[in-house]
CSV table of C-alpha atoms in Angstrom, one decimal:
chain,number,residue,atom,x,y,z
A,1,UNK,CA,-40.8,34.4,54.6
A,2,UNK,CA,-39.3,31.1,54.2
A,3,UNK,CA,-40.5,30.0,50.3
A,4,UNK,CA,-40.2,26.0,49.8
A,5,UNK,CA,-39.0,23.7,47.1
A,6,UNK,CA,-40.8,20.8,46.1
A,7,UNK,CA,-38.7,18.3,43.6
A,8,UNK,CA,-39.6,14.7,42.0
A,9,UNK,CA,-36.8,13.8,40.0
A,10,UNK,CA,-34.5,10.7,38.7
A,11,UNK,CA,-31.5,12.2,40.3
A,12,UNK,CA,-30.2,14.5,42.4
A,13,UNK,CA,-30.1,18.3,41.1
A,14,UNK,CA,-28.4,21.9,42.4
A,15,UNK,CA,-30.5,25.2,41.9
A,16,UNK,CA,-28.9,28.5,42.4
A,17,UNK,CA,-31.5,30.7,44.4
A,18,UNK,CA,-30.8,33.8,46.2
A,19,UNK,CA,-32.2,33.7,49.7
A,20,UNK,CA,-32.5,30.5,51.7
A,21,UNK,CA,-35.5,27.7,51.5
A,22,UNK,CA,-35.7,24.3,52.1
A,23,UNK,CA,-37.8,21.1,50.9
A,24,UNK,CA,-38.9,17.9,52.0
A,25,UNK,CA,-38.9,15.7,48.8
A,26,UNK,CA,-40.9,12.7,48.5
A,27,UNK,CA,-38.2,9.4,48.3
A,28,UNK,CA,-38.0,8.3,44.6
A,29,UNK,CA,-37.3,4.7,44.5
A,30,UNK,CA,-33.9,5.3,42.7
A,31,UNK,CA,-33.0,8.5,45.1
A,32,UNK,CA,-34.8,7.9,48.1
A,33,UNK,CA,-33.7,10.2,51.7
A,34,UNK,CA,-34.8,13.0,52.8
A,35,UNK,CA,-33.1,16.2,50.4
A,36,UNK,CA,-33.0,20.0,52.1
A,37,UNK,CA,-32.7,23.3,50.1
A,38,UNK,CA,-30.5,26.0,51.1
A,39,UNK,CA,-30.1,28.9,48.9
A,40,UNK,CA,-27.3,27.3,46.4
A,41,UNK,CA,-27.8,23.9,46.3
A,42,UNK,CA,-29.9,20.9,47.0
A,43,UNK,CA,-28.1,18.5,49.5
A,44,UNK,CA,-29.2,14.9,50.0
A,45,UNK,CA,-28.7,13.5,53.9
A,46,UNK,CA,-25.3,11.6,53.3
A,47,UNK,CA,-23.5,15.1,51.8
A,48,UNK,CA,-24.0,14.4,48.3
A,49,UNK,CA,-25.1,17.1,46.2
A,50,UNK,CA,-26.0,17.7,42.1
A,51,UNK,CA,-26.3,20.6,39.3
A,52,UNK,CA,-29.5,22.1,38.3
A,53,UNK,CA,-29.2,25.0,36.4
A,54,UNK,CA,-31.1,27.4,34.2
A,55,UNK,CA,-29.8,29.6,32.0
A,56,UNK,CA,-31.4,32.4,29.5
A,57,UNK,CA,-30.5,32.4,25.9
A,58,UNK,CA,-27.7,35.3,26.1
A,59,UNK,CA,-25.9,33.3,28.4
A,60,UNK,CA,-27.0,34.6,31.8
A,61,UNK,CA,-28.1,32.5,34.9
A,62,UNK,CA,-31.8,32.6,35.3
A,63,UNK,CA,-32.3,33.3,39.3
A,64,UNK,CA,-35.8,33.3,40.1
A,65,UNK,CA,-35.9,35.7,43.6
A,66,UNK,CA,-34.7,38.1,41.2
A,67,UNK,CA,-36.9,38.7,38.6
A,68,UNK,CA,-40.1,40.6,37.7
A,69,UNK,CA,-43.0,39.0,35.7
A,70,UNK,CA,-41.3,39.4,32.5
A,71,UNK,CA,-38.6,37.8,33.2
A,72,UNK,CA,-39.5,34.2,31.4
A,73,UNK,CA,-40.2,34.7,28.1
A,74,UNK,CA,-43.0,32.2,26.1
A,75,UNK,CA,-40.7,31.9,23.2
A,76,UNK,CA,-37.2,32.0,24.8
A,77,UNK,CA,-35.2,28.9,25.1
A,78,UNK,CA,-33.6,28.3,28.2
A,79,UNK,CA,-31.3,25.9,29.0
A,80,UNK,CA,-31.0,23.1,32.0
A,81,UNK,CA,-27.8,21.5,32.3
A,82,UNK,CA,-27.8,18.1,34.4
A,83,UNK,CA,-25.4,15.4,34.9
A,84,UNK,CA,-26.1,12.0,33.7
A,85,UNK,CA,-23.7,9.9,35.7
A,86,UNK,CA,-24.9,6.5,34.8
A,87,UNK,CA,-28.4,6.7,33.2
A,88,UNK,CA,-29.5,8.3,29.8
A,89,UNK,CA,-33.0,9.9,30.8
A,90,UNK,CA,-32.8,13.1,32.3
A,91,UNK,CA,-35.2,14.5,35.2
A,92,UNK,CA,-39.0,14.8,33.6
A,93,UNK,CA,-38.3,11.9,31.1
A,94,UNK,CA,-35.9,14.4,28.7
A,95,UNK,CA,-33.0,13.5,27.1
A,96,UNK,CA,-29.9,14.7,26.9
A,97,UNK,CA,-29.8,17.6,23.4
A,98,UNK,CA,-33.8,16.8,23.0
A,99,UNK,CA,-36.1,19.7,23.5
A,100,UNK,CA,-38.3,19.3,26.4
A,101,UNK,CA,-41.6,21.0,27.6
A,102,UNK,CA,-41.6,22.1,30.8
A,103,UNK,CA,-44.5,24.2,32.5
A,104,UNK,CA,-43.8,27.3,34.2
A,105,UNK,CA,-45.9,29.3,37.1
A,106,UNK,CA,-44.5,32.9,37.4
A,107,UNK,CA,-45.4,35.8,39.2
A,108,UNK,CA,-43.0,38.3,40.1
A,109,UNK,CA,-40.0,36.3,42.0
A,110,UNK,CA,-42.1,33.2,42.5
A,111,UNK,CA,-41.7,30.2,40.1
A,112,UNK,CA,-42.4,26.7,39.8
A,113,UNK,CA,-40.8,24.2,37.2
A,114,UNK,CA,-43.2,21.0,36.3
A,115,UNK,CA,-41.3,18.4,34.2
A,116,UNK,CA,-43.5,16.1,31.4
A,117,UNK,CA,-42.5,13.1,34.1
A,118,UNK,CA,-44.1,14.7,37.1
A,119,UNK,CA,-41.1,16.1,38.7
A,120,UNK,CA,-42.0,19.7,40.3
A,121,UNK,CA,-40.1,22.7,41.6
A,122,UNK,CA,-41.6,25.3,43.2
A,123,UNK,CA,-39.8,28.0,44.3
A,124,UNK,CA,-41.8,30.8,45.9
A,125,UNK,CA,-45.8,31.2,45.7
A,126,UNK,CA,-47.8,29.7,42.5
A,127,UNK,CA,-49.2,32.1,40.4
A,128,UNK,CA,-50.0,32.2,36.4
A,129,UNK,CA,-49.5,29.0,34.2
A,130,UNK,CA,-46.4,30.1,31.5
A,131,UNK,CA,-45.0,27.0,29.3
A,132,UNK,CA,-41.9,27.7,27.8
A,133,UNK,CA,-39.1,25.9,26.2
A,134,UNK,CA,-36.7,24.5,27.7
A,135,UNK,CA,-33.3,22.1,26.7
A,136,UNK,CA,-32.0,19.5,28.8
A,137,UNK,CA,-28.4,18.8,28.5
A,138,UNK,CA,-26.6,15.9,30.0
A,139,UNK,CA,-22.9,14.9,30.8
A,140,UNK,CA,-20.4,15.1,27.3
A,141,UNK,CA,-20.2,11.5,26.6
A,142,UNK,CA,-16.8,10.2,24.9
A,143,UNK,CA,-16.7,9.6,21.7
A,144,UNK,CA,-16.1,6.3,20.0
A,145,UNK,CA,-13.1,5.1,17.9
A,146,UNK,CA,-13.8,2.7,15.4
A,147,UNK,CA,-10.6,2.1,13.3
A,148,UNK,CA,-12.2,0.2,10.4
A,149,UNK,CA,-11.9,-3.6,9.2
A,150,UNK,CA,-8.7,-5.5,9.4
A,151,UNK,CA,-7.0,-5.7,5.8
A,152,UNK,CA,-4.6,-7.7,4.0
A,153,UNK,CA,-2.8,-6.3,1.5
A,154,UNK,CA,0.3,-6.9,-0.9
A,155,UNK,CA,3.5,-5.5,-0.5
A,156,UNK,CA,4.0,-1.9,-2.6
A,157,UNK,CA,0.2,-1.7,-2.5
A,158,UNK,CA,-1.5,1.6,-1.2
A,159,UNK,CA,-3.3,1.2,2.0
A,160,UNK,CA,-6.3,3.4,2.8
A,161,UNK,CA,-7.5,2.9,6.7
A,162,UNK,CA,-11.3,4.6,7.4
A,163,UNK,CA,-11.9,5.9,10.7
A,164,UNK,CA,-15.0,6.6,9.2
A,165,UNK,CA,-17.3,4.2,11.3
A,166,UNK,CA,-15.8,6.5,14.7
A,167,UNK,CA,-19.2,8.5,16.1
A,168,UNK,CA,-19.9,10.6,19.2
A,169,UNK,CA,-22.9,10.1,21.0
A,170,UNK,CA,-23.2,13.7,21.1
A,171,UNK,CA,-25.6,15.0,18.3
A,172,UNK,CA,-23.3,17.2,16.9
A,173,UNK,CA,-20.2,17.1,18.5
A,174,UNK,CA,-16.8,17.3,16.5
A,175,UNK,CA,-14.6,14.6,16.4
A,176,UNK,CA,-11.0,14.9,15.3
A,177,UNK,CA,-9.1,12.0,14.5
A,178,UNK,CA,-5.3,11.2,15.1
A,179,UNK,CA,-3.7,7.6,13.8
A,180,UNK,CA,-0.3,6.2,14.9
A,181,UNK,CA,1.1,2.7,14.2
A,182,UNK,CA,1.8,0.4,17.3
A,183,UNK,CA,3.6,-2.2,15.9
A,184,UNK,CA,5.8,-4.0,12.5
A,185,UNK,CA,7.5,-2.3,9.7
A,186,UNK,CA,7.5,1.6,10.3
A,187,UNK,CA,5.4,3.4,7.2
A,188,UNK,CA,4.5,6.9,6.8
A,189,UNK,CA,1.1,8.2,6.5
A,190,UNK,CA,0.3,10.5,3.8
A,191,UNK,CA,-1.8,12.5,6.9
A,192,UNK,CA,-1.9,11.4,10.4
A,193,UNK,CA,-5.0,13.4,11.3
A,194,UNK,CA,-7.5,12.4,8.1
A,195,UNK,CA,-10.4,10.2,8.5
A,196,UNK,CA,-8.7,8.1,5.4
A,197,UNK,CA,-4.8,8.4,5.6
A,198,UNK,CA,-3.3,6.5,3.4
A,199,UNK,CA,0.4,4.8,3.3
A,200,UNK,CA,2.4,2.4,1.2
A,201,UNK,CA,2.6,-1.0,2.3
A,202,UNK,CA,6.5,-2.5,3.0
A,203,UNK,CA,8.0,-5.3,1.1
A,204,UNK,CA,7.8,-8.7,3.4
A,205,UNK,CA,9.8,-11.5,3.1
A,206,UNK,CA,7.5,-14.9,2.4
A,207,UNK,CA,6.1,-15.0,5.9
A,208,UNK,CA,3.8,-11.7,5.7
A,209,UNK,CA,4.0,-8.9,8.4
A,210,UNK,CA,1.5,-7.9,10.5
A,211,UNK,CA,1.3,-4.0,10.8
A,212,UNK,CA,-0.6,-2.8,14.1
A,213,UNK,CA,-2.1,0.7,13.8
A,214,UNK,CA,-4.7,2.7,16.5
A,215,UNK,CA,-7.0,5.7,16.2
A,216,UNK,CA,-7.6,7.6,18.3
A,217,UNK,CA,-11.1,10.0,18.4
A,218,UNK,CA,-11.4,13.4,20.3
A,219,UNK,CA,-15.1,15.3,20.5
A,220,UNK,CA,-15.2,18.8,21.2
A,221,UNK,CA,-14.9,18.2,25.4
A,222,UNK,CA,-11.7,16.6,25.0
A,223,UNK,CA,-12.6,12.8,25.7
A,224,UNK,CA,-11.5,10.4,23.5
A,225,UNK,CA,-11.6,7.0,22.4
A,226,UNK,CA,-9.5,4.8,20.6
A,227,UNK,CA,-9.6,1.5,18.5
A,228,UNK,CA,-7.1,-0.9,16.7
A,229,UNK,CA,-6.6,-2.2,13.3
A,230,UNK,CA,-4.6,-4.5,11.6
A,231,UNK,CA,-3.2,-5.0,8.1
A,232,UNK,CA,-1.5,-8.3,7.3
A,233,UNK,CA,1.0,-7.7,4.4
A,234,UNK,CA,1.9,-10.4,2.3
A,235,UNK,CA,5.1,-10.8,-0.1
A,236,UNK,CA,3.5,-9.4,-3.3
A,237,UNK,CA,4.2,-11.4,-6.5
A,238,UNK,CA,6.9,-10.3,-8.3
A,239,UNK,CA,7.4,-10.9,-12.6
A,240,UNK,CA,9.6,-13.7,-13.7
A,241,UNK,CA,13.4,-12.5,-15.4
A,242,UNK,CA,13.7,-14.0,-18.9
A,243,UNK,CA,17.2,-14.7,-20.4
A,244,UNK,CA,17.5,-15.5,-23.7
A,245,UNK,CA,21.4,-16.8,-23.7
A,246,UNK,CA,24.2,-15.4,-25.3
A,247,UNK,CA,24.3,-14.3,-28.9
A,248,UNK,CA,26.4,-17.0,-30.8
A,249,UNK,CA,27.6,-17.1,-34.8
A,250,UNK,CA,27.8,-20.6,-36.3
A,251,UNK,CA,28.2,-21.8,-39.5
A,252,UNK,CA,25.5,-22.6,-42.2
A,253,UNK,CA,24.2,-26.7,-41.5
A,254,UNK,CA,25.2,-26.3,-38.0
A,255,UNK,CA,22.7,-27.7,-34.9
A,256,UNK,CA,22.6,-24.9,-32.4
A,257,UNK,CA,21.0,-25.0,-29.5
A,258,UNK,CA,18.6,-21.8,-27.7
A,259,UNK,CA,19.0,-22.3,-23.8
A,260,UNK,CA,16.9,-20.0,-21.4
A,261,UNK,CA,18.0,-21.9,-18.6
A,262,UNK,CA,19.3,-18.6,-17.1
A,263,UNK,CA,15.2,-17.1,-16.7
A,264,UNK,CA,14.5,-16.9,-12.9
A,265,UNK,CA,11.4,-15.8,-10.7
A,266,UNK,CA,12.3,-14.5,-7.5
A,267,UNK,CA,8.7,-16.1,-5.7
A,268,UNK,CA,6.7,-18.5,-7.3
A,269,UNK,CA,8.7,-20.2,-10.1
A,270,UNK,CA,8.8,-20.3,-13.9
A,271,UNK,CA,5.2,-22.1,-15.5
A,272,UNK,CA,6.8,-21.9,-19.1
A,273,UNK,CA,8.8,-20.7,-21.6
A,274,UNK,CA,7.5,-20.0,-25.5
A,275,UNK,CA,10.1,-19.0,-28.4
A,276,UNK,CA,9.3,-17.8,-31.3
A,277,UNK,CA,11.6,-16.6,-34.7
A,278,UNK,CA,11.4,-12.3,-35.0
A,279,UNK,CA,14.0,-12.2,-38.0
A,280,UNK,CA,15.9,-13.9,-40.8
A,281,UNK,CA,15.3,-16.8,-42.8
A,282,UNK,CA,12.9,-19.2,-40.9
A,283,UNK,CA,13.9,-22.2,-39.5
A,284,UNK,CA,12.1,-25.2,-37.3
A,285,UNK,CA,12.6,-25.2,-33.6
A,286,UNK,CA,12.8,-28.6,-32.1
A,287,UNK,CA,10.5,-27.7,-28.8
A,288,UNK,CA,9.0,-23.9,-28.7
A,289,UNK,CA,8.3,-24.6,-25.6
A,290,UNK,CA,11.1,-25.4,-23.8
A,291,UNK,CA,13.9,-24.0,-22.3
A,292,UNK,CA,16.5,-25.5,-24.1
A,293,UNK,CA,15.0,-26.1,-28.2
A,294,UNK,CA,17.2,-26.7,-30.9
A,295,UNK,CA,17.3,-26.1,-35.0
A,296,UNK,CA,19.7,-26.5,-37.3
A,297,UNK,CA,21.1,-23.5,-39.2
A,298,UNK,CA,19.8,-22.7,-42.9
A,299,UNK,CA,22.4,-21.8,-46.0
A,300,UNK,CA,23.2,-18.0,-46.4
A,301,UNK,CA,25.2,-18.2,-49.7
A,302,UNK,CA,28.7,-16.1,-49.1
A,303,UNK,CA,27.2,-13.5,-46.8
A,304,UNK,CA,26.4,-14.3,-43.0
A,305,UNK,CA,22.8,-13.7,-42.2
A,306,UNK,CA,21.2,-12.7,-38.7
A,307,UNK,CA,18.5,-14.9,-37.4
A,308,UNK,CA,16.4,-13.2,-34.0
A,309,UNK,CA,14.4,-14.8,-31.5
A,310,UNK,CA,12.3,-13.8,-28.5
A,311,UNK,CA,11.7,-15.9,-25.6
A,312,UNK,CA,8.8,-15.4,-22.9
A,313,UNK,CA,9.0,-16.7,-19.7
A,314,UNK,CA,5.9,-16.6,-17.4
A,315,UNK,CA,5.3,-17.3,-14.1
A,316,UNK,CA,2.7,-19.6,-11.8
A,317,UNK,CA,1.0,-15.8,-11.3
A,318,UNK,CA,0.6,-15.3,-14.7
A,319,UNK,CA,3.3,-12.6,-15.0
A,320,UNK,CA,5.7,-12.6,-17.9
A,321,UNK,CA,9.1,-10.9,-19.0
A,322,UNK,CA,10.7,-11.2,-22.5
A,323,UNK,CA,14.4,-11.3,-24.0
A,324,UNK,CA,15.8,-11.3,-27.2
A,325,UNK,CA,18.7,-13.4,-28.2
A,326,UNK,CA,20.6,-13.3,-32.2
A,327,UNK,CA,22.4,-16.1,-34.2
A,328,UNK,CA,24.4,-14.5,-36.7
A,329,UNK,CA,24.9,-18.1,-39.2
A,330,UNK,CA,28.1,-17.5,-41.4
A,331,UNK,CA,28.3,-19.1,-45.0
A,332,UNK,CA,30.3,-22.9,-44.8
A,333,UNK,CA,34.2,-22.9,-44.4
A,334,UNK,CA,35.2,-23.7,-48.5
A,335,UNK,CA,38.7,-25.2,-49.2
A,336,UNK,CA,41.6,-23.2,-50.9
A,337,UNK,CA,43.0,-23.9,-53.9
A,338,UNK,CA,47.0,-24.9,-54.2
A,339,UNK,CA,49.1,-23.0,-57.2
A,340,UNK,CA,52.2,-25.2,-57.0
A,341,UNK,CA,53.4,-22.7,-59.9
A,342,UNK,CA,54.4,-23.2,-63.7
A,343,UNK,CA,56.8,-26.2,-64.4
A,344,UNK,CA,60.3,-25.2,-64.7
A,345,UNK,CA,63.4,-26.7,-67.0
A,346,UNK,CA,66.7,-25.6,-65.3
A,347,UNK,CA,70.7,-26.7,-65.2
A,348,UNK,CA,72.4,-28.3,-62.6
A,349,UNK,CA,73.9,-26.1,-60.1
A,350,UNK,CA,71.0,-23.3,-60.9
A,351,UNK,CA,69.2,-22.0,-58.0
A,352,UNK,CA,65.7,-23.0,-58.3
A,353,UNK,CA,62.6,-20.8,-57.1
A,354,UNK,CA,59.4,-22.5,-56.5
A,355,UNK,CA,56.2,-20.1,-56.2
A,356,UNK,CA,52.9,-20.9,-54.3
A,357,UNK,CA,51.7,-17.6,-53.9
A,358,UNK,CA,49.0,-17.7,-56.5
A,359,UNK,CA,47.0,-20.4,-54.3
A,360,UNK,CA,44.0,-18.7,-53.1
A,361,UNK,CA,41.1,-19.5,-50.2
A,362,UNK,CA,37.5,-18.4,-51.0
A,363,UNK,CA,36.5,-17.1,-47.5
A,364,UNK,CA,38.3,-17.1,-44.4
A,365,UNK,CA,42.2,-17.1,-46.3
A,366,UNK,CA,45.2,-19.5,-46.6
A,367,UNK,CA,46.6,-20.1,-43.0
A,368,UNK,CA,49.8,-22.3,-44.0
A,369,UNK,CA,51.9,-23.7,-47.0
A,370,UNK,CA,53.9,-27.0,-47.2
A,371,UNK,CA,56.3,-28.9,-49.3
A,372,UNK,CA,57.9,-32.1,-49.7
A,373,UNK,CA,59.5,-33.3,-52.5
A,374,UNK,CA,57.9,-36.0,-54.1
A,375,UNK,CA,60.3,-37.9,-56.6
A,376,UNK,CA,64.2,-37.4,-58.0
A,377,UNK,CA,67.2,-36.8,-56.7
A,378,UNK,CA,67.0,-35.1,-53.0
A,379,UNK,CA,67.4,-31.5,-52.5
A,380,UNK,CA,67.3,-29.0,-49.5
A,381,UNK,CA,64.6,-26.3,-49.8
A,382,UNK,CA,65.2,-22.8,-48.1
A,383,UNK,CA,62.1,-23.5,-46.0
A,384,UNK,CA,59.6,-25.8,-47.1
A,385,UNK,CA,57.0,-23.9,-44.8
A,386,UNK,CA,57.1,-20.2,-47.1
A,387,UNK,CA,55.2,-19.9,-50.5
A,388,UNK,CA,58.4,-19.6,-52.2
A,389,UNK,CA,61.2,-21.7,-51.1
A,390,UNK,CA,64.9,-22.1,-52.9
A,391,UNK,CA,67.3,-25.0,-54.0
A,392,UNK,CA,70.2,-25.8,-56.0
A,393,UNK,CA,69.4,-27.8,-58.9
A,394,UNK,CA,71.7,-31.2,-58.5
A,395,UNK,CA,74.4,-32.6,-61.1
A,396,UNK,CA,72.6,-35.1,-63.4
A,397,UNK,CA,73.7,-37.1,-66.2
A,398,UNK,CA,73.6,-36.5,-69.5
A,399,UNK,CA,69.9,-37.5,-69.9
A,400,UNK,CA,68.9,-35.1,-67.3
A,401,UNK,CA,66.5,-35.5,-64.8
């Protein structure tokens, strides 16, 4: 006997049956035709055909013609899978992953399938009302990407990129996430596959750098979806370099002058420099502030004394460096004292010895000695440059001289 199929529905549908049957369904404004029923699928006029079909919780494909009264359970869950091609509501007014009612008349190899929406099935002869549960599921949908906000960041600072905001409109479905950058400065991610991979941003020059990165999302049916995001990365601030000068020694009552002129900052400039004394006796800068102050250096008695200072430089960003610089003062140069030696009463003809050797310096030594004769008759000395030069006492009358 040839058993008909009756079917109000949103879209088209294929129903495995075992023998043969046919149905004239009623033209829905969205389907519309006229749809026939052989025994594996339903086939609209123009060719096209569609997936209907029911499945029993341990996996098995539910064919009606083929089972006995018992075969549908009240409490089982069975399972219609339909595609959604371009519209979210599923035959009978389910969604795709929602639960839906759907009323069952069984008896023996006869059944008929009534959606919530009106949509009917009936395969077979009616016979006892069943309702059992039943689960729509559409089409895998593709997931999408979402790559997180566009940053801008500091060169050296650590980057953290959330792939976070990515969904699937899937209840449920698992998304894996993969990240690679598309364009600028080549970094390397701490992990490529993590939600939150992190990396440290390059050093720029002053103009920035725009890095370029994309994420792409997978669900558990392979589709993907992908998104971009960009982090501008800005030449990050770097401290100032304080220099101090050279050490110097001067001498006590001298005017020396600190110069920090060599203190660079690689970005934004030097705001200002402060100086301030660290050891020694204290003296009176001209200018702590400046890069060049002055003072003038204290008495130390006979022993040279160290005097420190520290200079700090900061920058327009507020970052500072230090450097220390010491002026060692030495005591004042003192004059030496000349020893011309002990007068001397000789004869003529004698050789004559003069000593300066007991003239003394009180600090830094006696670099030269010089004589001239001053008054009587000329003589030649040895070498009037040597603290002990010679002559030959000259002939004088009888008076002397």
């Amino acid at each position: 006997m040839m058993k008909k199929c009756f079917i109000t529905a949103v879209m088209l549908i294929l129903f495995f049956l075992s023998s043969s049957a046919w149905a004239q369904i009623p033209r829905p404004a969205r389907i519309g035709g006229t749809l026939t029923v052989d025994d594996i699928q339903i086939t609209k006029e123009n060719g096209a055909s569609y997936t209907f079909a029911v499945t029993r919780p341990d996996g098995s494909s539910f064919i009606p013609s083929a089972e006995d009264a018992d075969g549908i359970d009240d409490n089982d869950l069975y399972r219609i899978d339909i595609p959604i091609y371009d519209v979210n509501e599923q035959p009978g007014g389910a969604r795709k992953d929602d639960p839906a009612i759907i009323h069952v008349y069984e008896d023996g190899s006869e059944l008929i399938l009534t959606s919530p929406a009106g949509g009917m099935l009936t395969v077979g002869d009616s016979g006892s009302l069943k309702e059992i549960n039943l689960f729509a599921a559409g089409t895998n949908q593709p997931p999408a990407a979402d790559a997180g906000p566009d940053q801008t960041v500091s060169g050296g600072d650590t980057v953290i990129l959330d792939g976070t905001g990515s969904s699937d409109p899937d209840p449920g479905d698992i998304i894996t996430y993969r990240w690679r950058q598309i364009e600028g400065i080549r970094v390397t991610f701490v992990d490529d596959t993590a939600a939150h991979p992190t990396f440290v941003a390059p050093e720029v020059s002053p103009t920035g750098e725009s890095l370029i990165f994309e994420l792409v999302v997978t669900d558990s049916g392979d589709l993907t979806g992908a998104d971009q995001v960009t982090i501008t990365v800005v030449a990050g601030n770097k401290p100032p370099t304080a220099d101090a000068g050279q050490d110097q020694t001067v001498t006590e009552g001298e005017v020396v002058t600190l110069d920090a002129s060599g203190s660079a900052d690689p970005d934004d400039g030097i705001a200002s420099y402060s100086w301030r004394q660290t050891g020694g006796t204290g003296v009176l800068l001209s200018d702590d502030t400046t890069a060049q102050p002055g003072f003038t250096a204290p008495e130390v008695g006979s022993n040279a004394e160290p005097l420190t200072f520290e200079l700090t430089v900061t920058d327009n960003s507020g970052l500072t460096d230090t450097d220390n610089i010491v002026i060692t003062v030495t005591p004042a140069n003192q004059p030496p004292t000349a020893e011309a030696g002990q007068d001397q009463t000789v004869r003529a003809g004698e050789t004559v010895t003069l000593d300066g050797s007991a003239s003394s310096d009180p600090d830094d030594g006696i670099a030269s000695f010089s004589w001239r004769q001053t008054g009587g008759t000329g003589v030649l000395l040895s070498d009037d440059t040597t603290a002990q030069p010679g002559f030959t006492a000259p002939e004088v009358g009888v008076t002397g001289e």
